Every structure is written in C-alpha cells, then in structure tokens.
C-alpha cells in the first residue's frame, strides 16, 4: 500500500495542521479530530456533499463520521439548506421567542412521548449538564450514577471513566475537575445489573439520578443486554431517583423515537443533541412536566442560554426532523446499515480476520475481536486496537473516512446508497487482505 497524499507532509492538510498547531492547542477544536488514536496527520476538509467528503487536497471519501452524528441526511441536504437560506432572509436571532421554537418543541414532544416539556440548549454537553442539575433540584439529592465507557459531554462530574475522546487519548478522568465534584459520582460497569442493584440497596436514597447512554456509542457501540434498562427503570422508580437517558447520539438515529422507543423503556428525562440541530449547534433536554417545571422561570433550578433556540439552528433542526418523519425512513436507514455490516463481516470472515459488528438503525460498531458479541467495557478494551489503526489508514487510502478511533461508533446516512456501500465493501476487501 503506497502512502496516500493526505499523509504526505507536502499535502495541504498536513500544512494546515502544522499552521493550526501554532494557534490552537493540538491544532484542533475537539481532541478526537487530532488522529491521536490512529496516528498520522488529520485531514482538513473543504466540503461535503451527500455521503461524500472532500479534503483540502481534493481527495474524496465516503463519510461514516457524519459530523459525529448530526448528518443523518448526509451533507448539504437540500431541505436543510433551503430552510437555512429562508431563515437568513429574516435574521440570525432576536434573543426573544420565535414561532419556530414552539414548532420544534411540539415536534420533539410528539416524537419522544416521554418528553412533556423540553428546553433547547446549544450542545449535548449543556443538555446532560442541565438535565442533571434539574434531577438534583427535583430530588434534592446530590449523587449521580454513570457507567464506565459512557460519555456525556465534558461535564465536570461526568469526566470519570468517560468514553469517546477521553478514552481514545487514555484520559478517561480529567485533571481540572475538583475531587469534590467527582466524589458525587458513582461509576459502575455498563451492562451489570447486579452492581446497580447492589449500589441502590446501600445508597439508593442519596441518588439523584442515573445517567446512561441507552445504547453506548462512545466506547464503540455496545447495546444494552436484555433487561438492563428495565432494571434501571425499576430501581429509579423504587428509590425515587430520576432516570436520564442520554440520547444525544441515539436520539432520532436508532429509531424515530430514539433508543427509548426501540427498547420500550421510558426515562424521566432525556438529553438530545446531534441530529436535532441538523448540523448546527443544538441540544435539548426534556421529560416529565413535574420535573421540567423545576426550571426557571417556573422553579428554583437555574438554566439559561444567550443563543438557545437560535433561529438558524432551529430551522436546520426542524428541516431535519421533518425529513426523517417520512414513512419508512428509519427502516431504510436500518436496511443500509445492516447491508454494510453484513458485507463487512463476510469480507472479514473470508480473509480470516476475527471481526464482530453491532448495528442499530443508523449506528454501527466494528470490533477486531474473537468475541461473537460485545457487551462489556472490558471486552471493548480487549479488542485489537493496533489492527484497527492499520485498518483505518487502509480504508482512508481507499477513500473511506471512518472515525479516527477504535472507540467511536460509526454513522450511516440516508445519502449512503448502494453505490457508496458497495464501494466501501470493495475498500474493506482490500484492507482486510492487507491486514
Ligand atoms: C456527543 C455526545 C455528547 C456531547 O455532545 P456535545 O454536543 O459534543 O457537547 C453527550 N452525550 C453523548 C451520548 C454524546 O454522544
């Protein structure tokens, strides 16, 4: 395999990265973008169209990152672009309410029935942070339960054994977070119902909430084992704790109603992000009316945002939510993701590469592992990361852009047609043969 242009120091991406490092810590505005998990130079992109990305050296790639989740329709979907252009003629924001905010709130409440009241914020981090604050205010308790390998944004008290970039960089705990904050966080192994029951038996009445990714997507992709989410629901109900589903990644992606619809388990609060912004910065949190009405101006829990409900972001998000409500949208997304996973598995098997995949709606995970199925953090950590690194670069050199980390889920969009999927499988065949 010859080294492709993107890795060549004479490339425009490499030159931009050198320049970026002089002004931006590590040259990036979010750590996983730096390619530390796979080695080599990160790509700089000039544009995207449908399922395709074009880098600064005019190389084209089939994109499975999708801006880390939001782009469920692919790049520059006409509905989203049109909605943005229409809003541009009216204004960028007023710091006051708009009709579009009412429309999107109503739509979110309709699509995710556990959400009776919802508030918009500008990132997933804000959504989880605010949901936890409300849960604490409502229960008048301080302790939070999270799970190893789950990532909920860079919220202070949740950067304990966190997934995503924190895991990729080997920094699942963060300096700069006072011990007093993390002392309020219990961290348990994911998919271990017995550990959860035991904790609640001894400490249940001091637990404000459980926050969980109902499908873990920040330690690659690990679905909940049967009964696990149900156990959480029962424990929270019994002990008067708030169950928060962090559906920033899974919301509108694994199913129209999110993971809670797929597994039929109802949380008290839900954090949303990614897809609801259509590619612009939006997050949301919502849930039971009684809990949400603890928030200012109705109640004593303070939460606010200068740019919250930004008309541009809401316009993009609403266009996205309209498009994904078309009948059969998620069935088709599921079919394509499944075809991709089945195709990859067949090619890995043919090349005698130990390989396992998980897939749910428009989300997937691939593991270089002998295990048939992965359900624990330990199993994720036991995968062959070195082999993933080589696979990542082989795929990149053959025109496929995967998340630059063995610990991230992948995303398929509605723009990934048979042509893109077949091209990806051809690239994988070459990659597996070279592994
Ligand atoms: C991405 C993500 C977040 C953080 O969202 P940001 O918009 O990056 O702040 C939180 N929770 C989950 C599950 C995520 O995947």
XYZ file of C-alpha atoms in Angstrom, residues 27-424:
398
model
C -4.268 22.003 16.189
C -7.887 21.009 16.808
C -11.035 22.329 18.456
C -12.055 18.886 19.729
C -9.486 16.240 20.701
C -10.518 13.168 18.680
C -10.055 15.164 15.470
C -6.291 15.126 16.041
C -5.915 11.472 14.898
C -4.028 10.594 18.101
C -5.989 7.343 18.239
C -4.820 6.226 14.800
C -1.600 8.118 14.173
C -0.767 10.291 11.187
C -1.998 13.727 10.243
C -5.652 14.691 10.498
C -7.425 15.693 7.323
C -8.751 19.185 6.767
C -11.960 19.267 4.760
C -13.179 21.823 2.272
C -16.679 20.455 1.747
C -19.205 17.672 1.827
C -21.991 16.539 -0.481
C -24.378 13.679 0.317
C -22.319 10.779 1.672
C -19.056 12.272 0.447
C -16.366 14.491 1.927
C -13.664 16.353 0.016
C -10.423 17.202 1.766
C -8.182 20.212 1.146
C -6.161 18.168 -1.356
C -9.340 17.374 -3.309
C -9.342 13.702 -2.267
C -12.875 12.324 -1.885
C -14.035 9.969 0.828
C -17.231 8.178 1.742
C -18.015 9.649 5.141
C -19.033 7.465 8.108
C -18.486 10.162 10.711
C -21.348 12.418 9.620
C -20.045 15.313 11.715
C -20.098 12.837 14.640
C -23.763 12.045 14.284
C -25.862 15.032 13.228
C -25.835 14.451 9.475
C -28.401 11.663 9.245
C -29.431 13.031 5.816
C -25.850 13.428 4.591
C -24.055 16.663 3.764
C -25.942 19.642 2.363
C -29.352 18.045 2.212
C -31.491 20.389 0.082
C -34.264 20.668 2.699
C -31.816 21.789 5.361
C -30.014 24.232 3.070
C -33.321 25.699 1.906
C -34.577 26.157 5.472
C -31.349 27.918 6.403
C -31.483 30.185 3.379
C -35.071 31.104 4.152
C -34.197 31.981 7.743
C -31.204 34.063 6.619
C -33.570 36.465 4.929
C -35.313 37.078 8.266
C -32.476 37.358 10.736
C -29.997 35.451 12.835
C -31.539 35.809 16.252
C -33.511 38.133 18.450
C -32.809 36.943 21.981
C -36.547 36.501 22.200
C -39.024 33.769 21.358
C -39.983 32.657 17.860
C -42.775 30.543 16.420
C -40.206 28.060 15.118
C -39.150 27.232 18.690
C -42.727 26.310 19.515
C -42.936 24.136 16.415
C -39.740 22.232 17.113
C -40.629 21.774 20.803
C -44.027 20.415 19.819
C -42.396 18.071 17.313
C -39.877 16.773 19.861
C -42.681 16.140 22.378
C -44.646 14.272 19.712
C -41.735 12.120 18.513
C -40.438 11.314 22.011
C -43.573 10.884 24.142
C -41.677 10.717 27.470
C -40.829 14.379 26.827
C -43.716 16.521 28.068
C -41.682 19.706 28.324
C -38.437 20.453 26.533
C -35.847 23.188 26.599
C -33.337 23.926 23.848
C -29.651 24.471 24.542
C -26.653 24.696 22.209
C -24.741 21.438 22.749
C -25.093 17.916 24.048
C -22.856 18.797 26.970
C -25.241 21.522 28.068
C -28.167 19.142 27.691
C -26.720 16.485 30.016
C -25.351 19.062 32.458
C -28.730 20.775 32.710
C -30.661 17.503 32.964
C -28.502 16.506 35.919
C -28.998 19.867 37.601
C -32.771 19.557 37.278
C -32.678 15.983 38.567
C -30.696 17.143 41.598
C -33.012 20.070 42.205
C -36.091 17.886 41.899
C -34.860 15.111 44.186
C -32.871 17.424 46.469
C -30.120 14.814 46.334
C -26.546 15.165 45.040
C -25.286 11.755 43.901
C -25.188 10.757 40.247
C -24.666 7.287 38.798
C -22.839 6.905 35.488
C -21.245 3.966 33.691
C -17.726 3.197 32.636
C -17.116 3.990 28.957
C -20.192 6.196 28.625
C -19.578 9.785 27.554
C -21.966 12.599 28.350
C -20.019 15.591 27.096
C -17.307 17.365 29.056
C -19.418 17.968 32.164
C -17.111 18.192 35.219
C -18.626 15.493 37.387
C -19.074 13.093 34.459
C -15.460 13.016 33.296
C -14.861 9.892 35.319
C -14.040 6.738 33.374
C -15.525 8.514 30.358
C -15.683 7.275 26.782
C -15.109 8.981 23.415
C -12.011 11.194 23.064
C -11.243 10.856 26.763
C -10.938 7.110 26.271
C -9.117 7.367 22.941
C -6.461 9.595 24.490
C -6.169 7.428 27.597
C -7.532 10.238 29.797
C -10.908 8.904 30.923
C -10.586 11.065 34.037
C -9.715 14.719 33.605
C -7.393 16.986 35.517
C -9.046 20.252 36.440
C -12.139 18.583 37.839
C -12.251 19.101 41.617
C -12.362 15.885 43.594
C -15.359 17.310 45.421
C -17.334 17.029 42.151
C -16.336 13.502 41.200
C -16.940 12.384 44.794
C -20.595 12.890 43.939
C -20.393 10.464 41.008
C -20.743 6.715 41.335
C -19.252 4.872 38.373
C -20.425 1.352 37.638
C -19.627 -1.143 34.870
C -22.015 -0.907 31.904
C -24.446 -3.800 31.447
C -24.011 -5.049 35.022
C -27.495 -5.022 36.580
C -26.318 -6.745 39.765
C -23.792 -3.976 40.504
C -26.536 -1.396 40.064
C -28.932 -3.231 42.359
C -26.249 -3.531 44.999
C -25.450 0.195 44.886
C -29.110 1.156 45.195
C -29.611 -1.240 48.098
C -26.950 0.562 50.126
C -27.131 4.135 48.766
C -30.426 4.394 46.873
C -31.886 7.223 48.928
C -28.985 9.593 48.191
C -29.022 9.035 44.409
C -30.461 11.955 42.432
C -30.223 10.237 39.071
C -28.795 7.632 36.779
C -27.437 8.990 33.519
C -26.850 6.418 30.813
C -26.390 6.075 27.093
C -29.216 3.585 26.450
C -27.029 2.284 23.626
C -23.393 3.027 24.453
C -21.893 4.779 21.442
C -18.762 6.284 22.896
C -16.884 3.050 23.563
C -17.505 1.852 20.020
C -21.097 0.510 20.027
C -22.349 -1.593 22.918
C -26.093 -2.267 23.111
C -27.758 -2.849 26.485
C -28.191 -6.507 27.442
C -31.830 -7.616 27.730
C -33.410 -6.388 30.943
C -30.665 -3.907 31.797
C -32.563 -0.707 31.009
C -35.666 -2.190 32.632
C -33.703 -2.781 35.847
C -32.643 0.874 35.838
C -36.225 1.943 35.370
C -37.434 -0.184 38.271
C -34.668 0.940 40.627
C -35.218 4.629 39.867
C -38.945 4.299 40.397
C -38.485 2.395 43.634
C -35.879 4.737 45.121
C -37.332 7.993 43.823
C -34.316 8.710 41.590
C -34.534 10.289 38.155
C -33.668 8.143 35.137
C -31.886 10.198 32.469
C -31.345 8.705 29.041
C -28.553 10.494 27.250
C -29.860 10.164 23.709
C -27.598 12.856 22.272
C -26.280 10.222 19.871
C -29.147 7.703 19.697
C -31.999 10.225 19.505
C -33.796 10.091 16.123
C -30.991 7.811 14.921
C -31.634 4.289 16.210
C -35.367 4.887 15.707
C -37.603 7.914 15.217
C -38.391 7.844 18.947
C -34.788 7.053 19.918
C -33.490 4.133 21.959
C -36.355 4.532 24.435
C -38.803 3.688 21.650
C -36.659 0.818 20.374
C -36.354 -0.793 23.820
C -39.696 0.446 25.135
C -38.258 1.804 28.375
C -39.409 5.256 29.500
C -36.889 7.578 31.156
C -37.877 10.571 33.287
C -35.559 12.929 31.412
C -33.870 12.741 28.025
C -30.864 14.634 26.696
C -30.788 15.266 22.962
C -28.308 16.820 20.550
C -26.597 15.989 17.277
C -29.477 15.085 14.885
C -31.868 17.744 16.254
C -29.533 20.504 15.093
C -29.329 19.286 11.519
C -25.590 20.071 11.667
C -25.881 23.318 13.610
C -25.195 23.639 17.351
C -28.324 22.467 19.170
C -29.031 20.334 22.188
C -32.182 19.801 24.200
C -33.294 18.262 27.426
C -36.778 17.393 28.445
C -39.053 14.938 30.145
C -41.727 14.779 32.802
C -43.578 18.025 33.231
C -43.326 17.886 37.001
C -39.519 17.695 36.827
C -39.040 20.171 33.975
C -41.189 22.774 35.712
C -38.488 22.983 38.388
C -36.579 25.157 35.901
C -36.522 28.957 35.936
C -38.691 30.941 35.391
C -41.190 28.384 36.780
C -38.992 26.941 39.501
C -35.811 27.388 41.508
C -33.378 25.495 39.211
C -31.497 27.989 37.075
C -30.696 27.322 33.436
C -30.333 29.773 30.543
C -28.662 30.425 27.180
C -27.978 33.529 25.084
C -28.114 31.602 21.809
C -30.546 28.884 22.945
C -33.209 28.314 20.298
C -31.160 30.148 17.668
C -33.472 30.631 14.667
C -30.872 29.280 12.238
C -30.219 26.182 14.306
C -33.919 25.597 14.850
C -34.606 25.987 11.119
C -31.977 23.365 10.274
C -33.168 21.055 13.038
C -36.799 21.333 12.026
C -35.981 20.589 8.370
C -34.107 17.521 9.569
C -36.937 16.347 11.823
C -39.450 16.801 9.003
C -37.352 14.767 6.589
C -36.797 11.849 8.956
C -40.509 11.559 9.712
C -41.203 10.400 6.155
C -42.671 6.875 6.300
C -40.045 4.156 6.155
C -37.091 6.481 6.720
C -35.594 4.511 9.608
C -36.424 1.112 8.063
C -34.407 2.108 5.028
C -31.552 3.501 7.129
C -31.543 0.275 9.108
C -31.504 -1.816 5.926
C -28.495 0.054 4.554
C -26.533 -0.099 7.793
C -27.293 -3.809 8.041
C -26.158 -4.409 4.453
C -22.911 -2.620 5.255
C -22.309 -4.661 8.420
C -23.191 -7.980 6.780
C -20.899 -7.154 3.880
C -18.014 -6.226 6.154
C -18.485 -9.360 8.251
C -18.482 -11.588 5.157
C -15.277 -9.998 3.852
C -13.537 -10.209 7.229
C -14.555 -13.867 7.538
C -13.249 -14.608 4.042
C -9.918 -13.012 4.985
C -9.848 -14.906 8.305
C -9.820 -11.716 10.357
C -11.516 -12.008 13.771
C -14.232 -9.372 13.470
C -17.553 -8.568 15.129
C -20.134 -5.914 14.324
C -23.085 -4.329 16.079
C -25.683 -2.202 14.361
C -28.854 -0.394 15.334
C -30.704 1.960 12.990
C -28.134 4.332 11.508
C -25.399 3.485 14.047
C -22.788 0.762 13.834
C -19.740 -0.579 15.632
C -16.923 -2.786 14.325
C -14.541 -4.688 16.600
C -11.366 -6.577 15.825
C -12.228 -9.281 18.311
C -12.758 -13.037 18.575
C -15.936 -12.445 20.599
C -19.279 -13.063 18.909
C -20.864 -10.139 20.686
C -19.504 -7.350 22.865
C -21.425 -6.314 25.959
C -18.805 -5.032 28.410
C -16.199 -2.306 28.608
C -13.523 -4.968 29.273
C -14.403 -6.703 26.005
C -14.145 -3.398 24.164
C -10.748 -2.733 25.704
C -9.535 -6.216 24.765
C -10.054 -5.557 21.037
C -7.067 -5.295 18.743
C -6.585 -1.514 18.613
C -3.356 -1.792 16.647
C -5.167 -3.695 13.919
C -7.894 -1.055 13.904
C -5.258 1.633 13.319
C -3.958 -0.155 10.246
C -7.499 -0.796 9.042
C -8.376 2.893 9.490
C -5.474 4.028 7.306
C -6.075 1.338 4.688
C -9.703 2.401 4.442
C -8.698 6.064 4.283
C -6.236 5.365 1.481
C -9.048 3.624 -0.359
C -11.456 6.536 0.002
C -13.392 5.694 3.174
C -13.376 8.088 6.130
C -14.051 6.289 9.419
C -13.967 7.815 12.896
C -10.267 8.075 13.788
C -10.624 5.944 16.926
C -11.368 2.332 17.804
C -13.764 3.613 20.463
C -16.289 5.517 18.385
C -19.492 4.366 16.744
C -19.945 4.875 13.000
C -22.862 6.582 11.285
C -24.726 5.794 8.087
C -26.885 8.496 6.491
C -29.803 8.437 4.096
C -27.338 9.582 1.428
C -25.374 6.327 1.684
C -26.831 4.405 -1.251
C -25.912 1.027 -2.704
C -23.098 2.614 -4.690
C -21.414 4.019 -1.568
C -21.940 0.833 0.402
C -20.514 -1.348 -2.373
C -17.515 0.946 -2.765
C -16.948 0.728 0.991
